[in-house]
mmCIF file of C-alpha atoms in Angstrom:
data_model
loop_
_atom_site.group_PDB
_atom_site.id
_atom_site.type_symbol
_atom_site.label_atom_id
_atom_site.label_comp_id
_atom_site.label_asym_id
_atom_site.label_seq_id
_atom_site.Cartn_x
_atom_site.Cartn_y
_atom_site.Cartn_z
ATOM 1 C CA MET A 25 174.501 264.565 -161.658
ATOM 2 C CA LEU A 26 174.231 262.065 -158.804
ATOM 3 C CA SER A 27 170.747 261.138 -157.341
ATOM 4 C CA ARG A 28 169.769 262.151 -153.965
ATOM 5 C CA ARG A 29 169.977 258.338 -152.913
ATOM 6 C CA SER A 30 173.477 258.171 -154.192
ATOM 7 C CA LEU A 31 174.513 261.222 -152.163
ATOM 8 C CA ILE A 32 173.035 259.490 -148.873
ATOM 9 C CA TRP A 33 175.060 256.288 -149.410
ATOM 10 C CA LEU A 34 178.267 258.232 -150.113
ATOM 11 C CA CYS A 35 177.786 260.054 -146.791
ATOM 12 C CA LEU A 36 177.073 256.920 -144.759
ATOM 13 C CA CYS A 37 180.071 255.135 -146.380
ATOM 14 C CA ALA A 38 182.364 258.145 -145.436
ATOM 15 C CA SER A 39 181.027 258.045 -141.807
ATOM 16 C CA VAL A 40 181.790 254.343 -141.474
ATOM 17 C CA LEU A 41 185.191 254.769 -142.806
ATOM 18 C CA ALA A 42 185.932 257.621 -140.279
ATOM 19 C CA LEU A 43 184.744 255.512 -137.415
ATOM 20 C CA SER A 44 186.693 252.510 -138.381
ATOM 21 C CA THR A 45 189.904 254.668 -138.670
ATOM 22 C CA THR A 46 189.246 256.166 -135.256
ATOM 23 C CA ALA A 47 188.689 252.765 -133.546
ATOM 24 C CA GLN A 48 191.888 251.469 -134.952
ATOM 25 C CA GLU A 49 193.936 254.386 -133.748
ATOM 26 C CA ALA A 50 192.378 254.257 -130.281
ATOM 27 C CA GLU A 51 193.105 250.417 -130.180
ATOM 28 C CA ASP A 52 196.893 251.043 -131.040
ATOM 29 C CA GLN A 53 196.978 253.618 -128.388
ATOM 30 C CA GLY A 54 195.442 251.428 -125.541
ATOM 31 C CA GLN A 55 192.194 253.566 -125.572
ATOM 32 C CA SER A 56 188.630 252.876 -126.048
ATOM 33 C CA PRO A 57 187.077 254.189 -129.343
ATOM 34 C CA PRO A 58 184.567 257.053 -129.288
ATOM 35 C CA VAL A 59 180.890 256.152 -129.003
ATOM 36 C CA THR A 60 178.440 257.695 -131.389
ATOM 37 C CA THR A 61 174.752 257.820 -131.667
ATOM 38 C CA THR A 62 172.418 257.441 -134.585
ATOM 39 C CA GLU A 63 170.820 260.669 -133.670
ATOM 40 C CA ASP A 64 174.028 262.710 -133.606
ATOM 41 C CA SER A 65 176.909 261.792 -135.938
ATOM 42 C CA ALA A 66 179.203 264.193 -133.962
ATOM 43 C CA SER A 67 181.608 262.095 -131.721
ATOM 44 C CA THR A 68 181.813 262.559 -127.945
ATOM 45 C CA PRO A 69 184.947 263.374 -126.204
ATOM 46 C CA GLU A 70 187.066 260.334 -125.637
ATOM 47 C CA THR A 71 187.318 258.867 -121.955
ATOM 48 C CA THR A 72 190.861 257.617 -120.907
ATOM 49 C CA PRO A 73 190.717 254.777 -118.173
ATOM 50 C CA ALA A 74 192.843 254.952 -115.058
ATOM 51 C CA GLU A 75 196.397 254.108 -115.767
ATOM 52 C CA ASP A 76 197.892 250.687 -114.139
ATOM 53 C CA ALA A 77 200.308 251.928 -111.368
ATOM 54 C CA PHE A 78 202.008 248.468 -111.376
ATOM 55 C CA ASN A 79 205.841 248.695 -111.288
ATOM 56 C CA ALA A 80 207.549 245.722 -112.608
ATOM 57 C CA GLN A 81 211.031 246.732 -111.259
ATOM 58 C CA ASP A 82 209.999 246.905 -107.645
ATOM 59 C CA HIS A 83 207.723 243.925 -107.690
ATOM 60 C CA MET A 84 209.360 241.158 -105.758
ATOM 61 C CA ASP A 85 206.632 239.627 -103.507
ATOM 62 C CA TRP A 86 205.430 236.565 -105.252
ATOM 63 C CA GLY A 87 203.586 235.069 -102.344
ATOM 64 C CA SER A 88 203.263 231.277 -101.666
ATOM 65 C CA TYR A 89 201.111 228.335 -102.685
ATOM 66 C CA TYR A 90 201.088 224.689 -102.028
ATOM 67 C CA ASP A 91 202.109 223.144 -105.345
ATOM 68 C CA PRO A 92 205.009 220.570 -104.582
ATOM 69 C CA GLN A 93 204.454 218.950 -108.128
ATOM 70 C CA ASN A 94 204.828 222.395 -109.984
ATOM 71 C CA VAL A 95 201.329 221.766 -111.575
ATOM 72 C CA PHE A 96 200.767 225.468 -111.584
ATOM 73 C CA CYS A 97 203.381 227.975 -110.483
ATOM 74 C CA GLY A 98 205.280 225.867 -107.795
ATOM 75 C CA GLN A 99 205.891 227.415 -104.634
ATOM 76 C CA TYR A 100 204.710 230.885 -105.837
ATOM 77 C CA ASP A 101 201.233 232.323 -106.227
ATOM 78 C CA CYS A 102 200.212 232.850 -109.774
ATOM 79 C CA TYR A 103 198.148 235.841 -108.836
ATOM 80 C CA LYS A 104 201.061 237.460 -106.852
ATOM 81 C CA ILE A 105 203.436 236.765 -109.589
ATOM 82 C CA LEU A 106 201.586 239.044 -111.920
ATOM 83 C CA GLY A 107 201.014 241.554 -109.001
ATOM 84 C CA PHE A 108 197.219 240.690 -108.321
ATOM 85 C CA ASP A 109 195.778 240.019 -105.086
ATOM 86 C CA TYR A 110 193.426 236.861 -104.962
ATOM 87 C CA GLU A 111 191.026 238.223 -102.651
ATOM 88 C CA GLU A 112 190.513 241.521 -104.757
ATOM 89 C CA PHE A 113 190.830 239.793 -108.098
ATOM 90 C CA GLY A 114 187.271 238.364 -107.959
ATOM 91 C CA LYS A 115 185.837 241.938 -107.024
ATOM 92 C CA GLU A 116 187.625 243.935 -109.683
ATOM 93 C CA LYS A 117 188.413 241.348 -112.275
ATOM 94 C CA PRO A 118 190.956 242.676 -114.748
ATOM 95 C CA ASP A 119 190.517 241.843 -118.352
ATOM 96 C CA THR A 120 192.852 240.066 -120.556
ATOM 97 C CA LYS A 121 194.580 243.221 -121.804
ATOM 98 C CA VAL A 122 195.719 244.188 -118.300
ATOM 99 C CA ILE A 123 196.924 240.673 -117.512
ATOM 100 C CA THR A 124 198.843 240.690 -120.912
ATOM 101 C CA LYS A 125 200.296 244.110 -120.158
ATOM 102 C CA ARG A 126 201.671 243.098 -116.750
ATOM 103 C CA TYR A 127 202.999 239.768 -118.119
ATOM 104 C CA ARG A 128 204.884 241.732 -120.899
ATOM 105 C CA SER A 129 206.187 244.246 -118.345
ATOM 106 C CA LEU A 130 207.480 241.509 -116.014
ATOM 107 C CA SER A 131 208.943 239.488 -119.048
ATOM 108 C CA ARG A 132 210.973 242.389 -120.001
ATOM 109 C CA GLU A 133 212.215 243.053 -116.617
ATOM 110 C CA TRP A 134 213.092 239.316 -115.917
ATOM 111 C CA HIS A 135 214.345 238.144 -119.281
ATOM 112 C CA PRO A 136 217.439 236.104 -118.817
ATOM 113 C CA ASP A 137 219.239 238.048 -121.698
ATOM 114 C CA LYS A 138 218.421 241.264 -119.683
ATOM 115 C CA SER A 139 218.458 240.703 -116.125
ATOM 116 C CA LYS A 140 221.465 240.008 -114.131
ATOM 117 C CA HIS A 141 219.543 238.347 -111.188
ATOM 118 C CA LYS A 142 220.549 234.770 -110.584
ATOM 119 C CA ASP A 143 217.099 233.724 -110.459
ATOM 120 C CA ALA A 144 216.147 235.460 -113.735
ATOM 121 C CA LYS A 145 215.630 232.469 -115.766
ATOM 122 C CA GLU A 146 213.483 230.543 -113.232
ATOM 123 C CA ARG A 147 211.266 233.549 -112.622
ATOM 124 C CA PHE A 148 211.047 234.366 -116.291
ATOM 125 C CA VAL A 149 209.484 230.674 -116.600
ATOM 126 C CA LYS A 150 207.316 231.258 -113.765
ATOM 127 C CA ILE A 151 205.922 234.515 -115.213
ATOM 128 C CA ALA A 152 205.038 232.737 -118.423
ATOM 129 C CA ARG A 153 203.242 229.837 -116.466
ATOM 130 C CA ALA A 154 201.319 232.342 -114.287
ATOM 131 C CA TYR A 155 200.102 234.167 -117.488
ATOM 132 C CA GLU A 156 198.937 230.769 -118.995
ATOM 133 C CA VAL A 157 196.926 229.763 -115.694
ATOM 134 C CA LEU A 158 195.169 233.245 -115.352
ATOM 135 C CA THR A 159 194.177 233.601 -119.009
ATOM 136 C CA ASP A 160 192.884 230.031 -119.119
ATOM 137 C CA SER A 161 189.351 229.963 -117.488
ATOM 138 C CA GLN A 162 189.532 226.298 -116.851
ATOM 139 C CA LYS A 163 192.955 226.082 -115.362
ATOM 140 C CA ARG A 164 192.237 229.140 -113.294
ATOM 141 C CA THR A 165 189.106 227.563 -111.845
ATOM 142 C CA GLU A 166 191.094 224.444 -110.811
ATOM 143 C CA TYR A 167 193.825 226.679 -109.377
ATOM 144 C CA ASP A 168 191.322 228.705 -107.200
ATOM 145 C CA TYR A 169 189.550 225.450 -106.069
ATOM 146 C CA MET A 170 192.816 223.877 -104.732
ATOM 147 C CA ARG A 171 194.161 227.046 -103.056
ATOM 148 C CA TYR A 172 192.314 226.140 -99.755
ATOM 149 C CA ASN A 173 191.846 222.525 -100.587
ATOM 150 C CA GLN A 174 195.067 220.513 -100.366
ATOM 151 C CA GLU A 175 192.988 217.219 -100.119
ATOM 152 C CA ALA A 176 191.734 217.781 -103.658
ATOM 153 C CA TYR A 177 195.320 218.483 -104.756
ATOM 154 C CA PHE A 178 196.453 215.115 -103.160
ATOM 155 C CA GLN A 179 193.661 213.193 -104.820
ATOM 156 C CA THR A 180 194.235 214.698 -108.299
ATOM 157 C CA TYR A 181 198.004 214.618 -108.406
ATOM 158 C CA GLY A 182 198.896 211.474 -106.336
ATOM 159 C CA ALA A 183 200.474 210.733 -102.975
ATOM 160 C CA SER A 184 203.977 211.643 -104.102
ATOM 161 C CA VAL A 185 203.345 215.198 -103.275
ATOM 162 C CA LEU A 186 203.278 214.615 -99.515
ATOM 163 C CA TRP A 187 206.702 212.994 -99.122
ATOM 164 C CA HIS A 188 209.950 212.195 -101.013
ATOM 165 C CA TYR A 189 212.910 209.879 -100.520
ATOM 166 C CA ALA A 190 215.867 211.124 -98.438
ATOM 167 C CA PRO A 191 219.175 211.021 -100.116
ATOM 168 C CA LYS A 192 220.832 207.590 -99.865
ATOM 169 C CA SER A 193 223.299 207.213 -97.035
ATOM 170 C CA ASP A 194 226.493 205.366 -97.463
ATOM 171 C CA ALA A 195 226.190 202.122 -95.525
ATOM 172 C CA THR A 196 229.769 201.523 -95.122
ATOM 173 C CA ILE A 197 229.964 204.883 -93.061
ATOM 174 C CA ILE A 198 226.913 204.069 -91.020
ATOM 175 C CA ILE A 199 228.136 200.628 -90.113
ATOM 176 C CA PHE A 200 231.557 202.059 -89.145
ATOM 177 C CA LEU A 201 229.903 204.631 -86.849
ATOM 178 C CA LEU A 202 227.823 201.979 -85.215
ATOM 179 C CA ILE A 203 230.863 199.729 -84.464
ATOM 180 C CA VAL A 204 232.793 202.810 -83.234
ATOM 181 C CA ALA A 205 229.897 203.669 -80.913
ATOM 182 C CA ALA A 206 229.573 200.134 -79.557
ATOM 183 C CA ASN A 207 233.340 199.775 -78.906
ATOM 184 C CA ALA A 208 233.238 202.960 -76.983
ATOM 185 C CA PHE A 209 230.135 201.785 -74.951
ATOM 186 C CA THR A 210 231.796 198.441 -74.093
ATOM 187 C CA TRP A 211 234.957 200.316 -73.072
ATOM 188 C CA VAL A 212 233.147 202.762 -70.664
ATOM 189 C CA ALA A 213 231.000 199.801 -69.320
ATOM 190 C CA GLN A 214 234.166 197.908 -68.540
ATOM 191 C CA LYS A 215 235.741 200.929 -66.814
ATOM 192 C CA HIS A 216 232.516 201.619 -64.736
ATOM 193 C CA ARG A 217 232.644 197.829 -63.473
ATOM 194 C CA TRP A 218 236.182 198.271 -62.293
ATOM 195 C CA GLN A 219 235.585 201.656 -60.863
ATOM 196 C CA MET A 220 232.714 200.140 -58.635
ATOM 197 C CA VAL A 221 235.017 197.542 -57.139
ATOM 198 C CA ALA A 222 237.828 199.886 -56.642
ATOM 199 C CA ASP A 223 235.537 202.506 -54.800
ATOM 200 C CA ARG A 224 234.207 199.836 -52.525
ATOM 201 C CA LEU A 225 237.630 198.282 -51.872
ATOM 202 C CA SER A 226 239.051 201.795 -51.016
ATOM 203 C CA LYS A 227 236.240 202.616 -48.630
ATOM 204 C CA ALA A 228 236.619 199.357 -46.828
ATOM 205 C CA ALA A 229 240.282 199.720 -46.365
ATOM 206 C CA CYS A 230 240.107 203.365 -45.327
ATOM 207 C CA GLU A 231 237.222 202.658 -42.817
ATOM 208 C CA ASP A 232 238.669 199.412 -41.845
ATOM 209 C CA TRP A 233 235.307 197.453 -42.340
ATOM 210 C CA SER A 234 234.835 194.150 -40.499
ATOM 211 C CA PRO A 235 233.638 191.011 -42.392
ATOM 212 C CA SER A 236 230.117 191.802 -40.937
ATOM 213 C CA MET A 237 230.389 195.341 -42.766
ATOM 214 C CA GLY A 238 231.449 193.902 -45.967
ATOM 215 C CA GLY A 239 235.225 193.890 -45.570
ATOM 216 C CA THR A 240 237.286 191.293 -47.076
ATOM 217 C CA VAL A 241 241.032 189.835 -46.795
ATOM 218 C CA GLU A 242 241.955 192.039 -49.614
ATOM 219 C CA SER A 243 240.632 195.226 -48.035
ATOM 220 C CA LYS A 244 242.630 194.178 -44.694
ATOM 221 C CA GLN A 245 245.794 193.614 -46.598
ATOM 222 C CA LEU A 246 245.331 196.912 -48.528
ATOM 223 C CA ARG A 247 244.887 198.822 -45.347
ATOM 224 C CA GLU A 248 247.970 197.290 -43.677
ATOM 225 C CA GLU A 249 250.078 198.218 -46.810
ATOM 226 C CA ALA A 250 248.738 201.694 -46.720
ATOM 227 C CA LEU A 251 249.675 202.007 -42.910
ATOM 228 C CA VAL A 252 253.138 200.979 -43.642
ATOM 229 C CA ILE A 253 253.507 203.601 -46.462
ATOM 230 C CA PHE A 254 251.974 206.266 -44.305
ATOM 231 C CA GLN A 255 254.340 205.688 -41.550
ATOM 232 C CA GLN A 256 257.346 205.742 -43.867
ATOM 233 C CA ARG A 257 256.252 209.021 -45.414
ATOM 234 C CA ALA A 258 255.743 210.461 -41.911
ATOM 235 C CA ALA A 259 259.165 209.360 -40.678
ATOM 236 C CA LYS A 260 260.779 211.191 -43.626
ATOM 237 C CA LYS A 261 258.815 214.283 -43.052
ATOM 238 C CA ASP A 262 259.314 214.353 -39.423
ATOM 239 C CA ASP A 263 261.991 212.576 -37.211
ATOM 240 C CA ASP A 264 259.384 211.825 -34.557
ATOM 241 C CA PRO A 265 256.951 208.954 -35.413
ATOM 242 C CA PRO A 266 253.329 210.050 -35.598
ATOM 243 C CA PRO A 267 251.243 209.610 -32.434
ATOM 244 C CA THR A 268 249.574 206.297 -31.839
ATOM 245 C CA ASN A 269 246.901 207.454 -29.393
ATOM 246 C CA GLY A 270 244.983 210.388 -28.225
ATOM 247 C CA LYS A 271 247.366 211.576 -25.535
ATOM 248 C CA VAL A 272 249.215 214.644 -25.629
ATOM 249 C CA THR A 273 252.678 214.380 -27.090
ATOM 250 C CA LYS A 274 253.770 218.061 -27.326
ATOM 251 C CA LYS A 275 253.328 220.684 -24.768
ATOM 252 C CA GLY A 276 250.373 222.887 -25.571
ATOM 253 C CA SER A 277 248.767 220.558 -28.120
ATOM 254 C CA LYS A 278 245.005 219.503 -27.686
ATOM 255 C CA LYS A 279 244.039 215.985 -26.866
ATOM 256 C CA VAL A 280 242.501 214.158 -29.746
ATOM 257 C CA SER A 281 239.359 211.893 -29.133
ATOM 258 C CA GLY A 282 239.217 208.457 -30.558
ATOM 259 C CA LYS A 283 236.503 209.410 -33.122
ATOM 260 C CA GLU A 284 238.398 212.467 -34.303
ATOM 261 C CA LYS A 285 241.558 210.499 -34.493
ATOM 262 C CA LYS A 286 239.890 207.839 -36.590
ATOM 263 C CA LYS A 287 238.608 210.206 -39.013
ATOM 264 C CA GLN A 288 241.857 212.045 -39.411
ATOM 265 C CA GLU A 289 243.469 208.683 -39.934
ATOM 266 C CA GLN A 290 241.075 207.857 -42.733
ATOM 267 C CA GLU A 291 241.572 211.423 -44.602
ATOM 268 C CA GLU A 292 245.318 210.628 -44.290
ATOM 269 C CA LEU A 293 245.223 207.054 -45.627
ATOM 270 C CA ARG A 294 242.624 207.859 -48.259
ATOM 271 C CA PRO A 295 245.134 209.253 -51.060
ATOM 272 C CA ILE A 296 247.559 206.479 -50.201
ATOM 273 C CA VAL A 297 244.887 203.655 -50.690
ATOM 274 C CA TRP A 298 243.696 205.324 -54.018
ATOM 275 C CA GLU A 299 247.402 204.914 -55.249
ATOM 276 C CA LEU A 300 247.469 201.402 -54.236
ATOM 277 C CA VAL A 301 244.077 200.619 -55.815
ATOM 278 C CA ASP A 302 244.853 202.370 -58.911
ATOM 279 C CA ARG A 303 247.767 199.845 -59.424
ATOM 280 C CA MET A 304 245.357 196.886 -59.321
ATOM 281 C CA ASP A 305 244.494 196.343 -63.065
ATOM 282 C CA ASP A 306 242.479 193.238 -62.300
ATOM 283 C CA PHE A 307 240.187 192.471 -59.316
ATOM 284 C CA GLY A 308 239.198 189.043 -60.755
ATOM 285 C CA ALA A 309 235.879 187.810 -61.880
ATOM 286 C CA GLY A 310 235.971 190.173 -64.903
ATOM 287 C CA PHE A 311 236.419 193.305 -62.845
ATOM 288 C CA HIS A 312 239.550 194.665 -64.593
ATOM 289 C CA LYS A 313 240.547 197.756 -66.385
ATOM 290 C CA PRO A 314 239.351 197.992 -69.913
ATOM 291 C CA THR A 315 241.631 196.732 -72.563
ATOM 292 C CA TRP A 316 241.525 195.937 -76.355
ATOM 293 C CA ARG A 317 239.950 192.589 -75.467
ATOM 294 C CA ASP A 318 236.876 194.403 -73.993
ATOM 295 C CA LEU A 319 236.111 196.097 -77.209
ATOM 296 C CA PHE A 320 232.726 195.146 -78.962
ATOM 297 C CA LEU A 321 234.442 194.098 -82.166
ATOM 298 C CA VAL A 322 236.792 191.706 -80.399
ATOM 299 C CA ARG A 323 233.976 190.130 -78.212
ATOM 300 C CA MET A 324 231.921 189.670 -81.399
ATOM 301 C CA VAL A 325 234.843 187.752 -83.032
ATOM 302 C CA LYS A 326 235.236 185.572 -79.852
ATOM 303 C CA PHE A 327 231.583 185.040 -79.435
ATOM 304 C CA PRO A 328 231.147 182.098 -81.877
ATOM 305 C CA PHE A 329 234.314 180.380 -80.370
ATOM 306 C CA TYR A 330 232.756 180.632 -76.800
ATOM 307 C CA VAL A 331 229.455 179.259 -78.046
ATOM 308 C CA ALA A 332 230.942 176.425 -79.880
ATOM 309 C CA THR A 333 233.239 175.430 -76.851
ATOM 310 C CA GLY A 334 230.161 175.557 -74.518
ATOM 311 C CA VAL A 335 228.000 173.438 -76.736
ATOM 312 C CA LEU A 336 230.903 170.922 -77.242
ATOM 313 C CA TRP A 337 231.323 170.577 -73.370
ATOM 314 C CA GLN A 338 227.743 170.239 -72.738
ATOM 315 C CA ALA A 339 227.362 167.589 -75.363
ATOM 316 C CA LYS A 340 230.350 165.505 -73.789
ATOM 317 C CA TYR A 341 228.746 165.866 -70.358
ATOM 318 C CA VAL A 342 225.436 164.516 -71.689
ATOM 319 C CA ILE A 343 227.072 161.656 -73.293
ATOM 320 C CA ARG A 344 229.007 160.890 -70.167
ATOM 321 C CA ARG A 345 225.896 160.854 -68.229
ATOM 322 C CA LEU A 346 224.016 158.530 -70.429
ATOM 323 C CA GLN A 347 227.203 156.329 -70.141
ATOM 324 C CA LYS A 348 226.570 156.669 -66.261
ATOM 325 C CA LYS A 349 230.350 157.585 -65.719
ATOM 326 C CA GLU A 350 231.396 159.308 -62.572
ATOM 327 C CA LEU A 351 231.959 163.120 -62.625
ATOM 328 C CA ASN A 352 235.630 163.871 -63.392
ATOM 329 C CA ASP A 353 237.383 166.997 -61.850
ATOM 330 C CA GLU A 354 236.724 169.282 -64.727
ATOM 331 C CA GLU A 355 233.079 168.586 -64.593
ATOM 332 C CA ARG A 356 232.992 168.954 -60.744
ATOM 333 C CA ALA A 357 234.710 172.307 -61.284
ATOM 334 C CA VAL A 358 232.357 173.579 -64.011
ATOM 335 C CA LEU A 359 229.216 172.448 -62.147
ATOM 336 C CA THR A 360 230.412 174.106 -58.869
ATOM 337 C CA GLU A 361 231.140 177.469 -60.675
ATOM 338 C CA ARG A 362 227.678 177.317 -62.319
ATOM 339 C CA ALA A 363 226.143 176.779 -58.735
ATOM 340 C CA VAL A 364 227.866 179.608 -56.940
ATOM 341 C CA GLY A 365 228.320 181.956 -59.812
ATOM 342 C CA HIS A 366 231.087 183.261 -62.112
ATOM 343 C CA VAL A 367 232.066 186.123 -59.726
ATOM 344 C CA THR A 368 232.204 184.257 -56.534
ATOM 345 C CA TRP A 369 234.262 181.391 -58.141
ATOM 346 C CA ASP A 370 236.758 183.698 -59.497
ATOM 347 C CA LEU A 371 237.216 185.598 -56.384
ATOM 348 C CA ALA A 372 237.552 182.426 -54.246
ATOM 349 C CA SER A 373 241.098 181.196 -53.428
ATOM 350 C CA ASP A 374 242.286 177.622 -54.427
ATOM 351 C CA GLU A 375 241.540 176.470 -50.955
ATOM 352 C CA GLU A 376 237.984 177.688 -51.001
ATOM 353 C CA LYS A 377 237.317 176.333 -54.534
ATOM 354 C CA GLY A 378 238.528 172.986 -53.265
ATOM 355 C CA ASP A 379 236.230 173.109 -50.379
ATOM 356 C CA MET A 380 233.287 174.134 -52.585
ATOM 357 C CA ILE A 381 233.975 171.080 -55.021
ATOM 358 C CA LYS A 382 234.121 168.687 -51.858
ATOM 359 C CA ARG A 383 230.939 169.748 -50.496
ATOM 360 C CA GLU A 384 229.208 169.109 -53.961
ATOM 361 C CA LEU A 385 227.412 172.342 -54.164
ATOM 362 C CA TRP A 386 225.819 171.450 -57.638
ATOM 363 C CA ILE A 387 223.231 169.634 -55.412
ATOM 364 C CA LEU A 388 220.643 172.080 -54.251
ATOM 365 C CA ASP A 389 220.466 170.954 -50.675
ATOM 366 C CA ASN A 390 224.286 171.440 -50.313
ATOM 367 C CA LEU A 391 224.050 174.807 -52.060
ATOM 368 C CA VAL A 392 221.398 176.175 -49.713
ATOM 369 C CA GLU A 393 223.366 175.227 -46.577
ATOM 370 C CA TRP A 394 226.413 176.823 -48.051
ATOM 371 C CA LYS A 395 224.889 180.051 -48.961
ATOM 372 C CA GLU A 396 223.360 180.264 -45.490
ATOM 373 C CA GLU A 397 226.854 179.803 -43.900
ATOM 374 C CA GLN A 398 228.118 182.520 -46.184
ATOM 375 C CA GLU A 399 225.373 184.980 -44.980
ATOM 376 C CA VAL A 400 226.028 183.981 -41.270
ATOM 377 C CA ARG A 401 229.727 185.118 -41.874
ATOM 378 C CA THR A 402 228.694 188.709 -42.495
ATOM 379 C CA TRP A 403 226.881 188.896 -39.112
ATOM 380 C CA SER A 404 228.350 190.285 -35.988
ATOM 381 C CA LYS A 405 229.926 187.818 -33.408
ATOM 382 C CA ALA A 406 227.134 187.862 -31.110
ATOM 383 C CA ASP A 407 224.668 186.953 -33.923
ATOM 384 C CA GLN A 408 226.918 184.248 -34.986
ATOM 385 C CA LYS A 409 227.088 182.834 -31.448
ATOM 386 C CA TYR A 410 223.253 182.940 -31.200
ATOM 387 C CA TYR A 411 222.789 181.291 -34.477
ATOM 388 C CA ALA A 412 225.139 178.455 -33.613
ATOM 389 C CA LYS A 413 223.353 178.141 -30.243
ATOM 390 C CA MET A 414 219.892 177.834 -31.944
ATOM 391 C CA LYS A 415 221.234 175.419 -34.611
ATOM 392 C CA LYS A 416 222.545 173.193 -32.010
ATOM 393 C CA LYS A 417 219.201 172.958 -30.430
ATOM 394 C CA GLY A 418 217.660 172.012 -33.791
ATOM 395 C CA ILE A 419 216.030 175.271 -34.673
ATOM 396 C CA LYS A 420 216.800 175.813 -38.360
ATOM 397 C CA ASP A 421 214.496 178.847 -39.066
ATOM 398 C CA LEU A 422 215.742 182.018 -37.220
#
C-alpha cells in the first residue's frame, strides 16, 4: 500500500498535468487559460476577450507618411496598413498576437497568388514591412519619432530625399525648338517694322500731310496715284465725273462743306492707298516685308561675314590715315552714312547723298548745321521765314 505522502504527490502531479493540458488547448483556441488558486483547486469559468472586428477585405485606407526613401512603408502609414490608428495605438496598445493576427489576415487577402488586384504584389510587400516595423520596438520608436519630424528624417537618410533629377531632355529637340522660335520672332519683328512705315505712309497720303506735318515726296506721289485710280473707278461707275467742290451738282442734293468733303475724300481714298502700299515690298533702309533672308538662322550665318568685312574695312581705313592719304569716295560715303545714320542714308536720293558727301558731314560742326536745317524744313513756312530772318541778323539760338 502506498503511503500517505506518496498519495499527496500523485494528486499534485495529476493536477499539474490537467492544468498544462487546459492551457495548451486554450492557447490553440486563442483563449486565456483558466486561473486557479492554491486554496481552491476547482477552476473558475473561462473569460473570452472581445473579438477583433477588423475586416481585411474592406480595408483600403492605408493613410500616408513622409518616407521618400522607402525606409519604412514608403508613402503609406505602417499603422494604417494593419488597420491601427497611431493616435489610439498608444492608449490601447495591442499585443503581438493581435498584430500578427491582422498581418496574417491581410497577407491572405493580398497574396499575389490569390488576389487579382493589380497592386497586390506591392501591397503584400508593404504589409510584411509594416509588420516588421510595428513588432520591432526600436524600429517603431524611430518611426514614431520621425512622423512629425521631417528634419530628423533628412539628417538621418541624407539630402537625396528632398529632390530628384528630372528625366534628361533631348538636346537636339530643345535646340531645334529654340531655333524655330527665334526664326518666328525675327520674321514677326521684320513684319512689324514694315507695317509701321506702311501705316505712316498711308496716313500721310490720305490726309495729305505737308512737310511740316511729316509728309514726304513718297506720300505726295502715293496720293496723286491714288487720286488717279479713284477718278478712273468713279468714271466707270458713273458717266458723270465726281464733284470737285462743295457746290450743288444735282437738284435736291445738299451742299457739302470743305471739312466734310475732305473727310469723305480721305475715306474714299483710304482703301486705294492701302492697295498701293501693300504692293510696296521694300521702303528702303531695311523696312521691307520679311523674307527668308530675315530669318534668325540666316542672319547668324551671315553675321561672321559682316563682322569680318567691317574689321577689314576699318583696318584699311586706319592704315590709310597713318599714311596720311586723302579720303577716297568709298571712305567719304561710309563716313557720311555713319554720321547721318543708316536709315536716313538709305532713304535719301542720289542727289541728296551727293550733297551730304560734299558737305563733309563726318565733321561735327557740319553735321550739327545740317541737322538744324533738316529740322527747319519740318516747320511751317512762317516759322521758316522767321528763322531765316533771325539767322540773317546773326542770331543763332532761337
